Short mmCIF file of C-alpha atoms in Angstrom, two decimals:
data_model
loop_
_atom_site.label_atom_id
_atom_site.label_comp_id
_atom_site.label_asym_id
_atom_site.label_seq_id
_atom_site.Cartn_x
_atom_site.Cartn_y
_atom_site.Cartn_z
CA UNK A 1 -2.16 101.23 79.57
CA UNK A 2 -5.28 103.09 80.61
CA UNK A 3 -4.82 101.16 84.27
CA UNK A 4 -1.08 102.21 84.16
CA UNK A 5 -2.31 106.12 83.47
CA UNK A 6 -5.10 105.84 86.23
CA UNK A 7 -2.59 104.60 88.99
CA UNK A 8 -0.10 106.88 88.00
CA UNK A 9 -2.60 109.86 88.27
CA UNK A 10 -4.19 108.62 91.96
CA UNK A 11 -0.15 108.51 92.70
CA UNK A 12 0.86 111.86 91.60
CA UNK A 13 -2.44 113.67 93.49
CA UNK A 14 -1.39 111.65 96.17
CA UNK A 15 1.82 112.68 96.26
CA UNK A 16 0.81 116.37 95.94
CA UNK A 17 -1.51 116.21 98.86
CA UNK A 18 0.88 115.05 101.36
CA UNK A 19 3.84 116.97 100.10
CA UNK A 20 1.92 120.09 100.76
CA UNK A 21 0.59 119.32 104.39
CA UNK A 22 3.05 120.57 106.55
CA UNK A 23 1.51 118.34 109.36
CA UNK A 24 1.90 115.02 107.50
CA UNK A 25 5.71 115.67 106.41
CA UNK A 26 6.65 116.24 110.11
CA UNK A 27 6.39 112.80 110.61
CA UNK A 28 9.04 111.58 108.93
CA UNK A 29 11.62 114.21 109.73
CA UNK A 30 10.08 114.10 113.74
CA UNK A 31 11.12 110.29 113.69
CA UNK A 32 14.48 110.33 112.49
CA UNK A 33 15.32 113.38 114.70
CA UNK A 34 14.06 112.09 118.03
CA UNK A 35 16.28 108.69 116.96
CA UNK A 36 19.22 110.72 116.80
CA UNK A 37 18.59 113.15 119.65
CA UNK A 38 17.77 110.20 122.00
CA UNK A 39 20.85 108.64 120.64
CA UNK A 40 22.96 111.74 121.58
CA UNK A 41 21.61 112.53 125.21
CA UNK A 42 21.95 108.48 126.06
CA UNK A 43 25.38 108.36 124.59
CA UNK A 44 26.43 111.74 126.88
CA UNK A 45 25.06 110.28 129.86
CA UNK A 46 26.80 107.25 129.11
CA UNK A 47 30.25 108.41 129.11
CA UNK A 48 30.29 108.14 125.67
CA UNK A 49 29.62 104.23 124.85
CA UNK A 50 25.78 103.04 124.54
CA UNK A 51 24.89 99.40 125.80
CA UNK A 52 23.02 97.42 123.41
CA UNK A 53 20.33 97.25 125.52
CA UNK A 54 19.47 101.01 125.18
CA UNK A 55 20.74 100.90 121.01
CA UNK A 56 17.62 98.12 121.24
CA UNK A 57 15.26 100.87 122.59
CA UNK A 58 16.41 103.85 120.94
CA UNK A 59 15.67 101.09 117.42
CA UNK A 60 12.69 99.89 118.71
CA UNK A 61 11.64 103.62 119.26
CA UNK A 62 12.62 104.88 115.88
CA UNK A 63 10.96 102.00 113.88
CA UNK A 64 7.70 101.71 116.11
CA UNK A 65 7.30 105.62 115.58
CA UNK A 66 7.67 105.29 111.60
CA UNK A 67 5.00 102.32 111.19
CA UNK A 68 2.43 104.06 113.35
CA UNK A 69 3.13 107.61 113.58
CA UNK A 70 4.00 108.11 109.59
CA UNK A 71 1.71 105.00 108.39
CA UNK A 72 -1.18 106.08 110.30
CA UNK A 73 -0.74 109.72 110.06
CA UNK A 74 0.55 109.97 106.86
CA UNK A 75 -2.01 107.80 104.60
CA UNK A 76 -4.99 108.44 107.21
CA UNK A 77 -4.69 112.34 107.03
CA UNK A 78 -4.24 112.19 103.23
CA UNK A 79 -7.26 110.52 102.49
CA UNK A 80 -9.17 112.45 105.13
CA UNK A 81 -8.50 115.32 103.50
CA UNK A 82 -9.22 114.73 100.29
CA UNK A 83 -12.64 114.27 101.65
CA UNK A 84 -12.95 117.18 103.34
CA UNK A 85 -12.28 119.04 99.51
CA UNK A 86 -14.48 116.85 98.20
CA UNK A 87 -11.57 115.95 95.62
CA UNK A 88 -12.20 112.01 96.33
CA UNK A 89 -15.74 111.57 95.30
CA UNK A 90 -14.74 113.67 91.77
CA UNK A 91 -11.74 111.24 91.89
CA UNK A 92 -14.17 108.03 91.57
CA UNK A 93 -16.32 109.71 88.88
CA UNK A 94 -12.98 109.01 86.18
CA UNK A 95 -13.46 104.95 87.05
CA UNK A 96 -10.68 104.00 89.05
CA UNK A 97 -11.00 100.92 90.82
CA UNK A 98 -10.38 100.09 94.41
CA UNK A 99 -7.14 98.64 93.57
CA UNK A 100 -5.24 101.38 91.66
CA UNK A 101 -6.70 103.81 94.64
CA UNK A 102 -5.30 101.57 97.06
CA UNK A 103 -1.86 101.03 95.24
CA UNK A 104 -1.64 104.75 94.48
CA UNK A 105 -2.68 106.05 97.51
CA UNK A 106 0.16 103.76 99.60
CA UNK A 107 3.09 103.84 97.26
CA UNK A 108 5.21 106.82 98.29
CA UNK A 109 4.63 106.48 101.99
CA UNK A 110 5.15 102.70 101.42
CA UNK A 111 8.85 103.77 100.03
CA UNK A 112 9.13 106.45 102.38
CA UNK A 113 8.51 104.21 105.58
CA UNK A 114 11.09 101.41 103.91
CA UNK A 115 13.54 104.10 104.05
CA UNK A 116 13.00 105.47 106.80
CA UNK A 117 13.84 102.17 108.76
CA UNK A 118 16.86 101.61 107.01
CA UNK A 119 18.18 105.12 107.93
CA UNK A 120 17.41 104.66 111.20
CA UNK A 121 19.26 101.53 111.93
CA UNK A 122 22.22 103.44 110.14
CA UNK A 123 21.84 105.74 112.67
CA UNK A 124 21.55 103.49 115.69
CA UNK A 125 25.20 102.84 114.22
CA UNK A 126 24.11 99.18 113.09
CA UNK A 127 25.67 98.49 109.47
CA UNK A 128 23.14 96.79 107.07
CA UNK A 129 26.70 94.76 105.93
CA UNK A 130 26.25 92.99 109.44
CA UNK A 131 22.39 92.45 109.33
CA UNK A 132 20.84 90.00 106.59
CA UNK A 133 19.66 93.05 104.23
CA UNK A 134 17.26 90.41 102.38
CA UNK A 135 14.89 89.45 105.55
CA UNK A 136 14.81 92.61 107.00
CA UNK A 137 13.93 94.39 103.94
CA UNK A 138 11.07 91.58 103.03
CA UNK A 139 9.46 92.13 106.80
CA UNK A 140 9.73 95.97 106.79
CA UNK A 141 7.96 95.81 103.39
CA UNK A 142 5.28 93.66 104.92
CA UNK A 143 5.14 96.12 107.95
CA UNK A 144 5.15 99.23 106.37
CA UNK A 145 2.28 97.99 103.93
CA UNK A 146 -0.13 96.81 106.77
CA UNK A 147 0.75 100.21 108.24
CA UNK A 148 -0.21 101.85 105.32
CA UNK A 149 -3.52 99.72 104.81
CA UNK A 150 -4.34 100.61 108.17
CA UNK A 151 -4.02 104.24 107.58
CA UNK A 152 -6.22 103.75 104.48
CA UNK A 153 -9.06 102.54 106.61
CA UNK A 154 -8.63 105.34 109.19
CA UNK A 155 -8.85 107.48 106.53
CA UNK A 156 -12.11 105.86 105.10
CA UNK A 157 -13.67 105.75 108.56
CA UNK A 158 -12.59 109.73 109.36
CA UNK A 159 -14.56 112.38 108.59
CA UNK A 160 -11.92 114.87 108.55
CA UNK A 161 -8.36 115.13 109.37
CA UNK A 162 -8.84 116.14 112.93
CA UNK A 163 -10.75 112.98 113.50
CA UNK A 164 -8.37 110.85 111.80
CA UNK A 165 -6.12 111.73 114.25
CA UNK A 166 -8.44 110.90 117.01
CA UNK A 167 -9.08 107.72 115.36
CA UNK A 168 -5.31 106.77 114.69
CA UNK A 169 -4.27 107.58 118.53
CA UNK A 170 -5.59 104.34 120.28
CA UNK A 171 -3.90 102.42 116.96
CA UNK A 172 -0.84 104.04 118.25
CA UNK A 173 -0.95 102.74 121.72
CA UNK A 174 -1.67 99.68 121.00
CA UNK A 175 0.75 99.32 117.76
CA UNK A 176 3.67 101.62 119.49
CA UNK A 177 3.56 101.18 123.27
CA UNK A 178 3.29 97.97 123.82
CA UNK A 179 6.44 96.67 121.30
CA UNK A 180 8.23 99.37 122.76
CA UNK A 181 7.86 98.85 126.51
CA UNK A 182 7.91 94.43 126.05
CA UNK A 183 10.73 94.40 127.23
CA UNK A 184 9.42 95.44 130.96
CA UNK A 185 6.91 92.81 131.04
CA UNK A 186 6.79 88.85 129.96
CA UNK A 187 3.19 89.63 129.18
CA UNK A 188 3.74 92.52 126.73
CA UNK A 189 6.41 90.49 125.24
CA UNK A 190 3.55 88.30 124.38
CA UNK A 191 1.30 90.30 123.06
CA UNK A 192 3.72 92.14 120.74
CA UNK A 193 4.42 88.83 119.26
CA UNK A 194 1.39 89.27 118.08
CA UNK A 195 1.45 92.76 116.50
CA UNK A 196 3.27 93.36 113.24
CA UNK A 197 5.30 96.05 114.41
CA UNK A 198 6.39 93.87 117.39
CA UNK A 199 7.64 91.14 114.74
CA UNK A 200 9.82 93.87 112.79
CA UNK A 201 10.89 95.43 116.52
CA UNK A 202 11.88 92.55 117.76
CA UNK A 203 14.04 91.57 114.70
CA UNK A 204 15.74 94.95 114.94
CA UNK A 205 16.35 94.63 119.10
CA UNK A 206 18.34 91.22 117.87
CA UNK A 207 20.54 93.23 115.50
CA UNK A 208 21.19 95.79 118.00
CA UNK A 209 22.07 93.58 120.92
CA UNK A 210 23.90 91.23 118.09
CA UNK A 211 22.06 88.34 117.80
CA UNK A 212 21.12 86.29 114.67
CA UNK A 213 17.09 86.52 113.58
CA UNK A 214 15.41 83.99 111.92
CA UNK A 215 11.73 84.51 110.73
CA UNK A 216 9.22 82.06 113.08
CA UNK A 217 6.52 80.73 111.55
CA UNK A 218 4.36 82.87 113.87
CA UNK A 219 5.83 85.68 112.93
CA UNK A 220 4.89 84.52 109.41
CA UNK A 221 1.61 83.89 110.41
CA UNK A 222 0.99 87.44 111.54
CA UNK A 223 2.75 89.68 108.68
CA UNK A 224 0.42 88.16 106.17
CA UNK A 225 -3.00 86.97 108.63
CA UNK A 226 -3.16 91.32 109.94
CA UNK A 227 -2.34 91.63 106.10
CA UNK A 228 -5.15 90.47 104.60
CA UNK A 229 -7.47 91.07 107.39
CA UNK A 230 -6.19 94.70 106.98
CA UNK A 231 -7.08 94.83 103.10
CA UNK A 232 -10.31 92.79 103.26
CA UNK A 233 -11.69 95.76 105.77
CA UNK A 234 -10.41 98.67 103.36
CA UNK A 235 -12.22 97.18 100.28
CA UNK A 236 -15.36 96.46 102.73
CA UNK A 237 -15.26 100.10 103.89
CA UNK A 238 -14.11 101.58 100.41
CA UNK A 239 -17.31 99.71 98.92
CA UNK A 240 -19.94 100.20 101.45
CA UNK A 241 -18.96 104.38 101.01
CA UNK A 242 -19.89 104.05 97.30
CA UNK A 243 -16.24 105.05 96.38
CA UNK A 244 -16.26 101.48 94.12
CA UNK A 245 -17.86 101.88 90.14
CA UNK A 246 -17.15 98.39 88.97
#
């Protein structure tokens, strides 16, 4: 019960601190607004009708802005701030562990994010009755939690939240850009194979230009390989700071 109460309390000052940074909640609302507006201006130039191939973009847009901009941003900035106040050191003085920091500090932008990409295929005008719910789901989950981790480690590595920005742009570029623009090049095809957001783009690009997806085992291989990678660094970094009691 006592580990219940702690995660529940790192979750609910989580929750406070990005609720009431106006910076951090753009995020979400910036993403789902550009999908739509970019859906709009394509759809009057078109005449009307979008081609799957620009549906694929305006997805591959929408879902590669959510995992970096709002994972990043989102967790990054939190934590960054809360060491700016100071309020994380008195946080580790009550005994919470690494792991109900790390669970509370991800869980609403972890839900948030999973939403987010569902609302944004729904928008691209692809029905989750014609895309199997069950796999997509299970690899934005994975997504969306190495995003998060990731942001948890910018966060730890920040010194405040103007730096965690700094830190999070070349994350961006590498986790945004090149997923977005593989389709232009064989070679950054290749590479995004590689990426986790490239294995949940390229899933959604299928369902746009309606074709069936079926998880690889590379694709397997990199959800949970940047996955643990990702969550051995936090603990490294979350120990070496001192933040760890036990």
């Amino acid at each position: 019960m006592d580990h219940i109460n702690k995660l529940t309390a790192v979750a609910q000052i989580k929750w406070i601190c990005i609720s009431r940074n106006t910076a951090i909640m753009t995020g979400p609302f910036l993403t789902v607004a550009m999908v739509w507006m970019m859906k709009v201006l394509y759809r009057v130039n078109s005449g009307g009708d979008l081609s799957p191939i620009l549906v694929s973009w305006i997805l591959s847009l929408g879902i590669s802005l959510n995992l970096c901009m709002d994972g990043f941003l989102m967790v990054g900035t939190a934590i960054a701030e809360e060491k700016e106040k100071h309020t994380l050191r008195v946080l580790m003085t009550s005994s919470v562990t690494g792991i109900q920091y790390f669970i509370g500090s991800i869980l609403f932008p972890f839900v948030l994010m999973n939403i987010i990409n569902l609302v944004v295929l729904e928008i691209c005008d692809i029905s989750i009755s014609q895309v199997p719910v069950a796999t997509f789901l299970l690899v934005s989950a994975a997504a969306s939690l190495i995003s998060c981790v990731m942001g948890m480690i910018v966060g730890l590595c920040a010194k405040n939240q103007m730096n965690a920005n700094l830190i999070s742009s070349p994350l961006m570029i590498v986790f945004m850009m090149i997923p977005m623009f593989g389709s232009l090049s064989e070679k950054l095809h290749h590479i995004s194979g590689f990426l986790f957001t490239g294995v949940l783009t390229e899933m959604a690009t299928g369902f746009a230009e309606g074709m069936s997806y079926t998880l690889k085992p590379l694709d397997i291989a990199v959800l949970i390989g940047e996955l643990i990678i990702s969550i051995l660094v936090f603990l490294v970094l979350y120990r070496r700071n001192g933040y760890e009691k036990d």
